[in-house]
């Protein structure tokens, strides 16, 4: 019976790209957590003034 | 399942058109975001943020969905497969993540448009660096996906390796 050749493993570019992606995702997560405890909420993209205008009651006050 | 040659070419054409179109649309959004951040004329600044939401809904979202769908079909209907080559997996992940983030970001476009339409909102409140940042990141991601599609770097996954071994060991004239 012939032995099957062994899987040579992932090439170097895959390991480098996957490692880079993991590092970038971790940095992004840390930045998001530092900026907003609520995560990637769309509201965090607005400045405070903008948010105040957006969510102000229609009747003013 | 392998597509016949005609279907394969049709799906590939749709995939190239929608993906390159998506990339071009993102470049336009980057320009719009730059205009919104730098223009001095208040109407131009408000107009930039007002037009982003409908433009994204009518152009970015359909192109992203069509690109993702045609990419999936293209990989499943050809010898490349979905899980055989690392470059295909990377490209699918980039496309899916970019499409998902775009769909989530639609709410942000709507909110920014609402602020821009509010006459009492100051220009500082209307301006936002967020679209420029997101468009830049999308450009990088889609650029990487395009490079992967053109260069197709070598590298079989374990599944792809096993499939190739099975195919090579199969006796000639056996079951396909």
JSON list of C-alpha atoms in Angstrom, two decimals:
[
{"chain": "A", "resi": 1, "resn": "UNK", "atom": "CA", "xyz": [0.00, 0.00, 0.00]},
{"chain": "A", "resi": 2, "resn": "UNK", "atom": "CA", "xyz": [1.37, 3.42, -1.03]},
{"chain": "A", "resi": 3, "resn": "UNK", "atom": "CA", "xyz": [1.73, 6.10, 1.66]},
{"chain": "A", "resi": 4, "resn": "UNK", "atom": "CA", "xyz": [-0.11, 9.33, 0.90]},
{"chain": "A", "resi": 5, "resn": "UNK", "atom": "CA", "xyz": [2.22, 12.35, 0.74]},
{"chain": "A", "resi": 6, "resn": "UNK", "atom": "CA", "xyz": [1.91, 14.59, 3.76]},
{"chain": "A", "resi": 7, "resn": "UNK", "atom": "CA", "xyz": [0.17, 17.98, 3.54]},
{"chain": "A", "resi": 8, "resn": "UNK", "atom": "CA", "xyz": [2.95, 20.57, 3.18]},
{"chain": "A", "resi": 9, "resn": "UNK", "atom": "CA", "xyz": [1.14, 23.18, 5.30]},
{"chain": "A", "resi": 10, "resn": "UNK", "atom": "CA", "xyz": [0.06, 26.71, 4.52]},
{"chain": "A", "resi": 11, "resn": "UNK", "atom": "CA", "xyz": [2.54, 28.84, 2.52]},
{"chain": "A", "resi": 12, "resn": "UNK", "atom": "CA", "xyz": [4.37, 31.70, 4.20]},
{"chain": "A", "resi": 13, "resn": "UNK", "atom": "CA", "xyz": [2.24, 34.45, 2.62]},
{"chain": "A", "resi": 14, "resn": "UNK", "atom": "CA", "xyz": [-0.88, 32.92, 4.23]},
{"chain": "A", "resi": 15, "resn": "UNK", "atom": "CA", "xyz": [0.74, 32.87, 7.69]},
{"chain": "A", "resi": 16, "resn": "UNK", "atom": "CA", "xyz": [1.99, 36.45, 7.32]},
{"chain": "A", "resi": 17, "resn": "UNK", "atom": "CA", "xyz": [-1.37, 37.71, 6.00]},
{"chain": "A", "resi": 18, "resn": "UNK", "atom": "CA", "xyz": [-3.37, 35.88, 8.67]},
{"chain": "A", "resi": 19, "resn": "UNK", "atom": "CA", "xyz": [-1.06, 37.17, 11.43]},
{"chain": "A", "resi": 20, "resn": "UNK", "atom": "CA", "xyz": [-1.31, 40.72, 10.10]},
{"chain": "A", "resi": 21, "resn": "UNK", "atom": "CA", "xyz": [-5.11, 40.46, 9.89]},
{"chain": "A", "resi": 22, "resn": "UNK", "atom": "CA", "xyz": [-5.36, 39.22, 13.49]},
{"chain": "A", "resi": 23, "resn": "UNK", "atom": "CA", "xyz": [-3.10, 42.04, 14.75]},
{"chain": "A", "resi": 24, "resn": "UNK", "atom": "CA", "xyz": [-5.09, 44.67, 12.81]},
{"chain": "A", "resi": 25, "resn": "UNK", "atom": "CA", "xyz": [-8.42, 43.31, 14.10]},
{"chain": "A", "resi": 26, "resn": "UNK", "atom": "CA", "xyz": [-7.13, 43.34, 17.68]},
{"chain": "A", "resi": 27, "resn": "UNK", "atom": "CA", "xyz": [-5.89, 46.94, 17.31]},
{"chain": "A", "resi": 28, "resn": "UNK", "atom": "CA", "xyz": [-9.26, 47.93, 15.82]},
{"chain": "A", "resi": 29, "resn": "UNK", "atom": "CA", "xyz": [-11.15, 46.24, 18.66]},
{"chain": "A", "resi": 30, "resn": "UNK", "atom": "CA", "xyz": [-9.01, 47.97, 21.28]},
{"chain": "A", "resi": 31, "resn": "UNK", "atom": "CA", "xyz": [-9.54, 51.34, 19.58]},
{"chain": "A", "resi": 32, "resn": "UNK", "atom": "CA", "xyz": [-13.30, 50.74, 19.39]},
{"chain": "A", "resi": 33, "resn": "UNK", "atom": "CA", "xyz": [-13.48, 49.75, 23.05]},
{"chain": "A", "resi": 34, "resn": "UNK", "atom": "CA", "xyz": [-11.44, 52.78, 24.08]},
{"chain": "A", "resi": 35, "resn": "UNK", "atom": "CA", "xyz": [-13.59, 55.11, 22.00]},
{"chain": "A", "resi": 36, "resn": "UNK", "atom": "CA", "xyz": [-17.02, 53.69, 22.74]},
{"chain": "A", "resi": 37, "resn": "UNK", "atom": "CA", "xyz": [-17.97, 51.01, 25.25]},
{"chain": "A", "resi": 38, "resn": "UNK", "atom": "CA", "xyz": [-21.04, 50.32, 23.12]},
{"chain": "A", "resi": 39, "resn": "UNK", "atom": "CA", "xyz": [-18.99, 48.90, 20.28]},
{"chain": "A", "resi": 40, "resn": "UNK", "atom": "CA", "xyz": [-19.37, 49.77, 16.59]},
{"chain": "A", "resi": 41, "resn": "UNK", "atom": "CA", "xyz": [-22.55, 51.76, 17.01]},
{"chain": "A", "resi": 42, "resn": "UNK", "atom": "CA", "xyz": [-23.28, 54.15, 14.15]},
{"chain": "A", "resi": 43, "resn": "UNK", "atom": "CA", "xyz": [-24.00, 56.98, 16.58]},
{"chain": "A", "resi": 44, "resn": "UNK", "atom": "CA", "xyz": [-20.37, 57.08, 17.64]},
{"chain": "A", "resi": 45, "resn": "UNK", "atom": "CA", "xyz": [-19.47, 58.48, 14.23]},
{"chain": "A", "resi": 46, "resn": "UNK", "atom": "CA", "xyz": [-21.34, 61.66, 14.99]},
{"chain": "A", "resi": 47, "resn": "UNK", "atom": "CA", "xyz": [-19.92, 64.52, 16.93]},
{"chain": "A", "resi": 48, "resn": "UNK", "atom": "CA", "xyz": [-21.62, 65.49, 20.19]},
{"chain": "A", "resi": 49, "resn": "UNK", "atom": "CA", "xyz": [-23.22, 68.53, 18.61]},
{"chain": "A", "resi": 50, "resn": "UNK", "atom": "CA", "xyz": [-24.53, 66.48, 15.71]},
{"chain": "A", "resi": 51, "resn": "UNK", "atom": "CA", "xyz": [-25.95, 63.88, 18.04]},
{"chain": "A", "resi": 52, "resn": "UNK", "atom": "CA", "xyz": [-27.67, 66.59, 20.04]},
{"chain": "A", "resi": 53, "resn": "UNK", "atom": "CA", "xyz": [-29.28, 67.98, 16.90]},
{"chain": "A", "resi": 54, "resn": "UNK", "atom": "CA", "xyz": [-30.30, 64.55, 15.67]},
{"chain": "A", "resi": 55, "resn": "UNK", "atom": "CA", "xyz": [-31.89, 63.41, 18.88]},
{"chain": "A", "resi": 56, "resn": "UNK", "atom": "CA", "xyz": [-33.35, 66.73, 20.04]},
{"chain": "A", "resi": 57, "resn": "UNK", "atom": "CA", "xyz": [-37.11, 66.62, 20.60]},
{"chain": "A", "resi": 58, "resn": "UNK", "atom": "CA", "xyz": [-39.07, 68.04, 17.68]},
{"chain": "A", "resi": 59, "resn": "UNK", "atom": "CA", "xyz": [-40.71, 70.68, 19.81]},
{"chain": "A", "resi": 60, "resn": "UNK", "atom": "CA", "xyz": [-37.36, 72.02, 20.97]},
{"chain": "A", "resi": 61, "resn": "UNK", "atom": "CA", "xyz": [-36.40, 72.43, 24.58]},
{"chain": "B", "resi": 1, "resn": "UNK", "atom": "CA", "xyz": [-20.66, 21.23, -9.83]},
{"chain": "B", "resi": 2, "resn": "UNK", "atom": "CA", "xyz": [-18.91, 22.82, -12.80]},
{"chain": "B", "resi": 3, "resn": "UNK", "atom": "CA", "xyz": [-20.58, 25.48, -14.91]},
{"chain": "B", "resi": 4, "resn": "UNK", "atom": "CA", "xyz": [-20.58, 25.11, -18.70]},
{"chain": "B", "resi": 5, "resn": "UNK", "atom": "CA", "xyz": [-18.12, 27.47, -20.38]},
{"chain": "B", "resi": 6, "resn": "UNK", "atom": "CA", "xyz": [-20.78, 30.02, -21.40]},
{"chain": "B", "resi": 7, "resn": "UNK", "atom": "CA", "xyz": [-22.25, 30.31, -17.90]},
{"chain": "B", "resi": 8, "resn": "UNK", "atom": "CA", "xyz": [-18.77, 30.52, -16.36]},
{"chain": "B", "resi": 9, "resn": "UNK", "atom": "CA", "xyz": [-17.81, 33.42, -18.62]},
{"chain": "B", "resi": 10, "resn": "UNK", "atom": "CA", "xyz": [-21.11, 35.20, -17.93]},
{"chain": "B", "resi": 11, "resn": "UNK", "atom": "CA", "xyz": [-20.67, 34.91, -14.14]},
{"chain": "B", "resi": 12, "resn": "UNK", "atom": "CA", "xyz": [-17.04, 36.02, -14.44]},
{"chain": "B", "resi": 13, "resn": "UNK", "atom": "CA", "xyz": [-18.07, 39.05, -16.50]},
{"chain": "B", "resi": 14, "resn": "UNK", "atom": "CA", "xyz": [-20.71, 40.02, -13.93]},
{"chain": "B", "resi": 15, "resn": "UNK", "atom": "CA", "xyz": [-18.18, 39.53, -11.13]},
{"chain": "B", "resi": 16, "resn": "UNK", "atom": "CA", "xyz": [-15.48, 41.68, -12.77]},
{"chain": "B", "resi": 17, "resn": "UNK", "atom": "CA", "xyz": [-17.93, 44.46, -13.70]},
{"chain": "B", "resi": 18, "resn": "UNK", "atom": "CA", "xyz": [-19.54, 44.64, -10.25]},
{"chain": "B", "resi": 19, "resn": "UNK", "atom": "CA", "xyz": [-16.26, 44.37, -8.32]},
{"chain": "B", "resi": 20, "resn": "UNK", "atom": "CA", "xyz": [-14.42, 46.98, -10.37]},
{"chain": "B", "resi": 21, "resn": "UNK", "atom": "CA", "xyz": [-17.56, 49.14, -10.31]},
{"chain": "B", "resi": 22, "resn": "UNK", "atom": "CA", "xyz": [-17.69, 48.82, -6.51]},
{"chain": "B", "resi": 23, "resn": "UNK", "atom": "CA", "xyz": [-14.04, 49.85, -6.30]},
{"chain": "B", "resi": 24, "resn": "UNK", "atom": "CA", "xyz": [-14.71, 52.87, -8.51]},
{"chain": "B", "resi": 25, "resn": "UNK", "atom": "CA", "xyz": [-17.76, 53.84, -6.46]},
{"chain": "B", "resi": 26, "resn": "UNK", "atom": "CA", "xyz": [-15.69, 53.69, -3.27]},
{"chain": "B", "resi": 27, "resn": "UNK", "atom": "CA", "xyz": [-13.15, 56.07, -4.85]},
{"chain": "B", "resi": 28, "resn": "UNK", "atom": "CA", "xyz": [-16.02, 58.46, -5.63]},
{"chain": "B", "resi": 29, "resn": "UNK", "atom": "CA", "xyz": [-17.15, 58.21, -1.99]},
{"chain": "B", "resi": 30, "resn": "UNK", "atom": "CA", "xyz": [-13.63, 58.98, -0.84]},
{"chain": "B", "resi": 31, "resn": "UNK", "atom": "CA", "xyz": [-13.72, 62.12, -3.00]},
{"chain": "B", "resi": 32, "resn": "UNK", "atom": "CA", "xyz": [-17.17, 63.04, -1.63]},
{"chain": "B", "resi": 33, "resn": "UNK", "atom": "CA", "xyz": [-15.93, 62.55, 1.93]},
{"chain": "B", "resi": 34, "resn": "UNK", "atom": "CA", "xyz": [-12.94, 64.78, 1.16]},
{"chain": "B", "resi": 35, "resn": "UNK", "atom": "CA", "xyz": [-15.25, 67.46, -0.24]},
{"chain": "B", "resi": 36, "resn": "UNK", "atom": "CA", "xyz": [-17.43, 67.23, 2.86]},
{"chain": "B", "resi": 37, "resn": "UNK", "atom": "CA", "xyz": [-14.43, 67.69, 5.11]},
{"chain": "B", "resi": 38, "resn": "UNK", "atom": "CA", "xyz": [-12.67, 70.46, 3.20]},
{"chain": "B", "resi": 39, "resn": "UNK", "atom": "CA", "xyz": [-15.21, 72.55, 1.26]},
{"chain": "B", "resi": 40, "resn": "UNK", "atom": "CA", "xyz": [-15.86, 76.05, 2.54]},
{"chain": "B", "resi": 41, "resn": "UNK", "atom": "CA", "xyz": [-19.30, 76.48, 0.98]},
{"chain": "B", "resi": 42, "resn": "UNK", "atom": "CA", "xyz": [-21.99, 75.31, 3.47]},
{"chain": "B", "resi": 43, "resn": "UNK", "atom": "CA", "xyz": [-24.33, 74.07, 0.70]},
{"chain": "B", "resi": 44, "resn": "UNK", "atom": "CA", "xyz": [-21.55, 71.94, -0.79]},
{"chain": "B", "resi": 45, "resn": "UNK", "atom": "CA", "xyz": [-20.70, 70.41, 2.60]},
{"chain": "B", "resi": 46, "resn": "UNK", "atom": "CA", "xyz": [-24.34, 69.61, 3.37]},
{"chain": "B", "resi": 47, "resn": "UNK", "atom": "CA", "xyz": [-24.87, 68.34, -0.18]},
{"chain": "B", "resi": 48, "resn": "UNK", "atom": "CA", "xyz": [-21.97, 65.92, 0.11]},
{"chain": "B", "resi": 49, "resn": "UNK", "atom": "CA", "xyz": [-23.43, 64.25, 3.21]},
{"chain": "B", "resi": 50, "resn": "UNK", "atom": "CA", "xyz": [-26.98, 64.38, 1.85]},
{"chain": "B", "resi": 51, "resn": "UNK", "atom": "CA", "xyz": [-26.07, 62.57, -1.36]},
{"chain": "B", "resi": 52, "resn": "UNK", "atom": "CA", "xyz": [-24.04, 59.81, 0.33]},
{"chain": "B", "resi": 53, "resn": "UNK", "atom": "CA", "xyz": [-27.00, 57.83, 1.67]},
{"chain": "B", "resi": 54, "resn": "UNK", "atom": "CA", "xyz": [-29.03, 57.53, -1.58]},
{"chain": "B", "resi": 55, "resn": "UNK", "atom": "CA", "xyz": [-25.86, 57.00, -3.62]},
{"chain": "B", "resi": 56, "resn": "UNK", "atom": "CA", "xyz": [-24.77, 54.20, -1.29]},
{"chain": "B", "resi": 57, "resn": "UNK", "atom": "CA", "xyz": [-28.24, 52.63, -1.36]},
{"chain": "B", "resi": 58, "resn": "UNK", "atom": "CA", "xyz": [-28.53, 52.80, -5.16]},
{"chain": "B", "resi": 59, "resn": "UNK", "atom": "CA", "xyz": [-24.93, 52.07, -6.15]},
{"chain": "B", "resi": 60, "resn": "UNK", "atom": "CA", "xyz": [-22.66, 50.71, -3.40]},
{"chain": "B", "resi": 61, "resn": "UNK", "atom": "CA", "xyz": [-25.07, 48.18, -1.88]},
{"chain": "B", "resi": 62, "resn": "UNK", "atom": "CA", "xyz": [-26.25, 46.59, -5.18]},
{"chain": "B", "resi": 63, "resn": "UNK", "atom": "CA", "xyz": [-22.67, 46.40, -6.48]},
{"chain": "B", "resi": 64, "resn": "UNK", "atom": "CA", "xyz": [-21.41, 44.87, -3.22]},
{"chain": "B", "resi": 65, "resn": "UNK", "atom": "CA", "xyz": [-24.19, 42.27, -3.10]},
{"chain": "B", "resi": 66, "resn": "UNK", "atom": "CA", "xyz": [-23.78, 41.36, -6.77]},
{"chain": "B", "resi": 67, "resn": "UNK", "atom": "CA", "xyz": [-20.01, 41.16, -6.40]},
{"chain": "B", "resi": 68, "resn": "UNK", "atom": "CA", "xyz": [-20.32, 38.85, -3.37]},
{"chain": "B", "resi": 69, "resn": "UNK", "atom": "CA", "xyz": [-22.95, 36.66, -5.01]},
{"chain": "B", "resi": 70, "resn": "UNK", "atom": "CA", "xyz": [-21.16, 36.37, -8.36]},
{"chain": "B", "resi": 71, "resn": "UNK", "atom": "CA", "xyz": [-17.89, 35.66, -6.53]},
{"chain": "B", "resi": 72, "resn": "UNK", "atom": "CA", "xyz": [-19.50, 32.81, -4.61]},
{"chain": "B", "resi": 73, "resn": "UNK", "atom": "CA", "xyz": [-21.02, 31.39, -7.80]},
{"chain": "B", "resi": 74, "resn": "UNK", "atom": "CA", "xyz": [-17.72, 31.77, -9.62]},
{"chain": "B", "resi": 75, "resn": "UNK", "atom": "CA", "xyz": [-15.83, 29.81, -6.97]},
{"chain": "B", "resi": 76, "resn": "UNK", "atom": "CA", "xyz": [-18.47, 27.10, -6.57]},
{"chain": "B", "resi": 77, "resn": "UNK", "atom": "CA", "xyz": [-18.99, 26.63, -10.31]},
{"chain": "B", "resi": 78, "resn": "UNK", "atom": "CA", "xyz": [-15.33, 26.38, -11.32]},
{"chain": "B", "resi": 79, "resn": "UNK", "atom": "CA", "xyz": [-12.30, 24.24, -10.43]},
{"chain": "B", "resi": 80, "resn": "UNK", "atom": "CA", "xyz": [-11.17, 26.89, -7.91]},
{"chain": "B", "resi": 81, "resn": "UNK", "atom": "CA", "xyz": [-13.78, 25.85, -5.35]},
{"chain": "B", "resi": 82, "resn": "UNK", "atom": "CA", "xyz": [-14.63, 27.82, -2.21]},
{"chain": "B", "resi": 83, "resn": "UNK", "atom": "CA", "xyz": [-12.28, 26.18, 0.32]},
{"chain": "B", "resi": 84, "resn": "UNK", "atom": "CA", "xyz": [-9.48, 24.75, -1.83]},
{"chain": "B", "resi": 85, "resn": "UNK", "atom": "CA", "xyz": [-7.20, 27.75, -2.25]},
{"chain": "B", "resi": 86, "resn": "UNK", "atom": "CA", "xyz": [-6.17, 30.23, 0.41]},
{"chain": "B", "resi": 87, "resn": "UNK", "atom": "CA", "xyz": [-6.44, 33.20, -1.93]},
{"chain": "B", "resi": 88, "resn": "UNK", "atom": "CA", "xyz": [-10.09, 32.38, -2.63]},
{"chain": "B", "resi": 89, "resn": "UNK", "atom": "CA", "xyz": [-10.85, 32.17, 1.11]},
{"chain": "B", "resi": 90, "resn": "UNK", "atom": "CA", "xyz": [-9.12, 35.50, 1.78]},
{"chain": "B", "resi": 91, "resn": "UNK", "atom": "CA", "xyz": [-11.01, 37.14, -1.07]},
{"chain": "B", "resi": 92, "resn": "UNK", "atom": "CA", "xyz": [-14.38, 35.78, 0.06]},
{"chain": "B", "resi": 93, "resn": "UNK", "atom": "CA", "xyz": [-13.75, 36.91, 3.65]},
{"chain": "B", "resi": 94, "resn": "UNK", "atom": "CA", "xyz": [-12.72, 40.42, 2.51]},
{"chain": "B", "resi": 95, "resn": "UNK", "atom": "CA", "xyz": [-15.82, 40.72, 0.29]},
{"chain": "B", "resi": 96, "resn": "UNK", "atom": "CA", "xyz": [-18.21, 39.43, 2.95]},
{"chain": "B", "resi": 97, "resn": "UNK", "atom": "CA", "xyz": [-16.77, 41.64, 5.70]},
{"chain": "B", "resi": 98, "resn": "UNK", "atom": "CA", "xyz": [-16.81, 44.72, 3.43]},
{"chain": "B", "resi": 99, "resn": "UNK", "atom": "CA", "xyz": [-20.41, 44.00, 2.38]},
{"chain": "B", "resi": 100, "resn": "UNK", "atom": "CA", "xyz": [-21.52, 43.42, 5.98]},
{"chain": "B", "resi": 101, "resn": "UNK", "atom": "CA", "xyz": [-19.88, 46.61, 7.22]},
{"chain": "B", "resi": 102, "resn": "UNK", "atom": "CA", "xyz": [-21.42, 48.57, 4.36]},
{"chain": "B", "resi": 103, "resn": "UNK", "atom": "CA", "xyz": [-24.91, 47.31, 5.26]},
{"chain": "B", "resi": 104, "resn": "UNK", "atom": "CA", "xyz": [-24.33, 48.28, 8.91]},
{"chain": "B", "resi": 105, "resn": "UNK", "atom": "CA", "xyz": [-22.94, 51.65, 7.85]},
{"chain": "B", "resi": 106, "resn": "UNK", "atom": "CA", "xyz": [-26.10, 52.53, 5.91]},
{"chain": "B", "resi": 107, "resn": "UNK", "atom": "CA", "xyz": [-27.64, 53.67, 9.20]},
{"chain": "B", "resi": 108, "resn": "UNK", "atom": "CA", "xyz": [-24.71, 56.03, 9.72]},
{"chain": "B", "resi": 109, "resn": "UNK", "atom": "CA", "xyz": [-25.21, 57.47, 6.22]},
{"chain": "B", "resi": 110, "resn": "UNK", "atom": "CA", "xyz": [-28.87, 58.11, 7.08]},
{"chain": "B", "resi": 111, "resn": "UNK", "atom": "CA", "xyz": [-27.97, 59.81, 10.37]},
{"chain": "B", "resi": 112, "resn": "UNK", "atom": "CA", "xyz": [-25.35, 62.02, 8.73]},
{"chain": "B", "resi": 113, "resn": "UNK", "atom": "CA", "xyz": [-27.88, 62.99, 6.03]},
{"chain": "B", "resi": 114, "resn": "UNK", "atom": "CA", "xyz": [-30.41, 63.86, 8.73]},
{"chain": "B", "resi": 115, "resn": "UNK", "atom": "CA", "xyz": [-27.89, 66.14, 10.44]},
{"chain": "B", "resi": 116, "resn": "UNK", "atom": "CA", "xyz": [-26.93, 67.74, 7.10]},
{"chain": "B", "resi": 117, "resn": "UNK", "atom": "CA", "xyz": [-30.62, 68.42, 6.36]},
{"chain": "B", "resi": 118, "resn": "UNK", "atom": "CA", "xyz": [-31.10, 70.13, 9.72]},
{"chain": "B", "resi": 119, "resn": "UNK", "atom": "CA", "xyz": [-30.78, 73.92, 9.11]},
{"chain": "B", "resi": 120, "resn": "UNK", "atom": "CA", "xyz": [-29.82, 74.57, 12.73]},
{"chain": "B", "resi": 121, "resn": "UNK", "atom": "CA", "xyz": [-26.89, 72.17, 12.65]},
{"chain": "B", "resi": 122, "resn": "UNK", "atom": "CA", "xyz": [-23.55, 73.96, 12.37]},
{"chain": "B", "resi": 123, "resn": "UNK", "atom": "CA", "xyz": [-21.05, 72.99, 9.67]},
{"chain": "B", "resi": 124, "resn": "UNK", "atom": "CA", "xyz": [-18.78, 71.51, 12.35]},
{"chain": "B", "resi": 125, "resn": "UNK", "atom": "CA", "xyz": [-21.65, 69.23, 13.36]},
{"chain": "B", "resi": 126, "resn": "UNK", "atom": "CA", "xyz": [-22.30, 68.22, 9.75]},
{"chain": "B", "resi": 127, "resn": "UNK", "atom": "CA", "xyz": [-18.69, 67.40, 8.91]},
{"chain": "B", "resi": 128, "resn": "UNK", "atom": "CA", "xyz": [-17.50, 63.92, 9.82]},
{"chain": "B", "resi": 129, "resn": "UNK", "atom": "CA", "xyz": [-14.24, 62.11, 9.15]},
{"chain": "B", "resi": 130, "resn": "UNK", "atom": "CA", "xyz": [-15.98, 58.75, 9.42]},
{"chain": "B", "resi": 131, "resn": "UNK", "atom": "CA", "xyz": [-16.93, 58.34, 5.70]},
{"chain": "B", "resi": 132, "resn": "UNK", "atom": "CA", "xyz": [-13.37, 59.16, 4.62]},
{"chain": "B", "resi": 133, "resn": "UNK", "atom": "CA", "xyz": [-11.94, 56.61, 7.05]},
{"chain": "B", "resi": 134, "resn": "UNK", "atom": "CA", "xyz": [-14.41, 53.89, 6.05]},
{"chain": "B", "resi": 135, "resn": "UNK", "atom": "CA", "xyz": [-13.99, 54.59, 2.31]},
{"chain": "B", "resi": 136, "resn": "UNK", "atom": "CA", "xyz": [-10.21, 54.42, 2.70]},
{"chain": "B", "resi": 137, "resn": "UNK", "atom": "CA", "xyz": [-10.41, 51.08, 4.55]},
{"chain": "B", "resi": 138, "resn": "UNK", "atom": "CA", "xyz": [-12.83, 49.74, 1.91]},
{"chain": "B", "resi": 139, "resn": "UNK", "atom": "CA", "xyz": [-10.45, 50.85, -0.82]},
{"chain": "B", "resi": 140, "resn": "UNK", "atom": "CA", "xyz": [-7.56, 49.00, 0.85]},
{"chain": "B", "resi": 141, "resn": "UNK", "atom": "CA", "xyz": [-9.64, 45.84, 1.33]},
{"chain": "B", "resi": 142, "resn": "UNK", "atom": "CA", "xyz": [-11.03, 45.81, -2.20]},
{"chain": "B", "resi": 143, "resn": "UNK", "atom": "CA", "xyz": [-7.58, 46.62, -3.58]},
{"chain": "B", "resi": 144, "resn": "UNK", "atom": "CA", "xyz": [-6.14, 43.58, -1.79]},
{"chain": "B", "resi": 145, "resn": "UNK", "atom": "CA", "xyz": [-9.01, 41.42, -3.10]},
{"chain": "B", "resi": 146, "resn": "UNK", "atom": "CA", "xyz": [-8.31, 42.61, -6.66]},
{"chain": "B", "resi": 147, "resn": "UNK", "atom": "CA", "xyz": [-4.59, 41.85, -6.32]},
{"chain": "B", "resi": 148, "resn": "UNK", "atom": "CA", "xyz": [-5.43, 38.36, -5.01]},
{"chain": "B", "resi": 149, "resn": "UNK", "atom": "CA", "xyz": [-7.78, 37.75, -7.94]},
{"chain": "B", "resi": 150, "resn": "UNK", "atom": "CA", "xyz": [-5.13, 38.75, -10.48]},
{"chain": "B", "resi": 151, "resn": "UNK", "atom": "CA", "xyz": [-2.02, 37.12, -8.97]},
{"chain": "B", "resi": 152, "resn": "UNK", "atom": "CA", "xyz": [-3.78, 34.04, -7.49]},
{"chain": "B", "resi": 153, "resn": "UNK", "atom": "CA", "xyz": [-0.90, 33.23, -5.10]},
{"chain": "B", "resi": 154, "resn": "UNK", "atom": "CA", "xyz": [-0.17, 29.53, -4.65]},
{"chain": "B", "resi": 155, "resn": "UNK", "atom": "CA", "xyz": [-1.34, 27.65, -1.58]},
{"chain": "B", "resi": 156, "resn": "UNK", "atom": "CA", "xyz": [-3.77, 24.79, -1.17]},
{"chain": "B", "resi": 157, "resn": "UNK", "atom": "CA", "xyz": [-5.80, 24.32, 1.99]},
{"chain": "B", "resi": 158, "resn": "UNK", "atom": "CA", "xyz": [-5.77, 20.91, 3.66]},
{"chain": "B", "resi": 159, "resn": "UNK", "atom": "CA", "xyz": [-9.14, 20.21, 2.01]},
{"chain": "B", "resi": 160, "resn": "UNK", "atom": "CA", "xyz": [-7.80, 21.32, -1.39]},
{"chain": "B", "resi": 161, "resn": "UNK", "atom": "CA", "xyz": [-4.71, 19.16, -0.92]},
{"chain": "B", "resi": 162, "resn": "UNK", "atom": "CA", "xyz": [-6.81, 16.09, -0.06]},
{"chain": "B", "resi": 163, "resn": "UNK", "atom": "CA", "xyz": [-9.13, 16.70, -3.02]},
{"chain": "B", "resi": 164, "resn": "UNK", "atom": "CA", "xyz": [-6.15, 16.93, -5.37]},
{"chain": "B", "resi": 165, "resn": "UNK", "atom": "CA", "xyz": [-4.62, 13.74, -3.93]},
{"chain": "B", "resi": 166, "resn": "UNK", "atom": "CA", "xyz": [-7.91, 11.89, -4.40]},
{"chain": "B", "resi": 167, "resn": "UNK", "atom": "CA", "xyz": [-8.14, 13.12, -7.97]},
{"chain": "B", "resi": 168, "resn": "UNK", "atom": "CA", "xyz": [-4.53, 12.16, -8.76]},
{"chain": "B", "resi": 169, "resn": "UNK", "atom": "CA", "xyz": [-4.96, 8.67, -7.26]},
{"chain": "B", "resi": 170, "resn": "UNK", "atom": "CA", "xyz": [-8.22, 8.02, -9.09]},
{"chain": "B", "resi": 171, "resn": "UNK", "atom": "CA", "xyz": [-7.81, 5.47, -11.92]},
{"chain": "B", "resi": 172, "resn": "UNK", "atom": "CA", "xyz": [-8.21, 6.93, -15.41]},
{"chain": "B", "resi": 173, "resn": "UNK", "atom": "CA", "xyz": [-11.79, 6.66, -16.68]},
{"chain": "B", "resi": 174, "resn": "UNK", "atom": "CA", "xyz": [-13.18, 6.38, -13.12]},
{"chain": "B", "resi": 175, "resn": "UNK", "atom": "CA", "xyz": [-16.07, 8.35, -11.64]},
{"chain": "B", "resi": 176, "resn": "UNK", "atom": "CA", "xyz": [-15.54, 12.11, -12.05]}
]
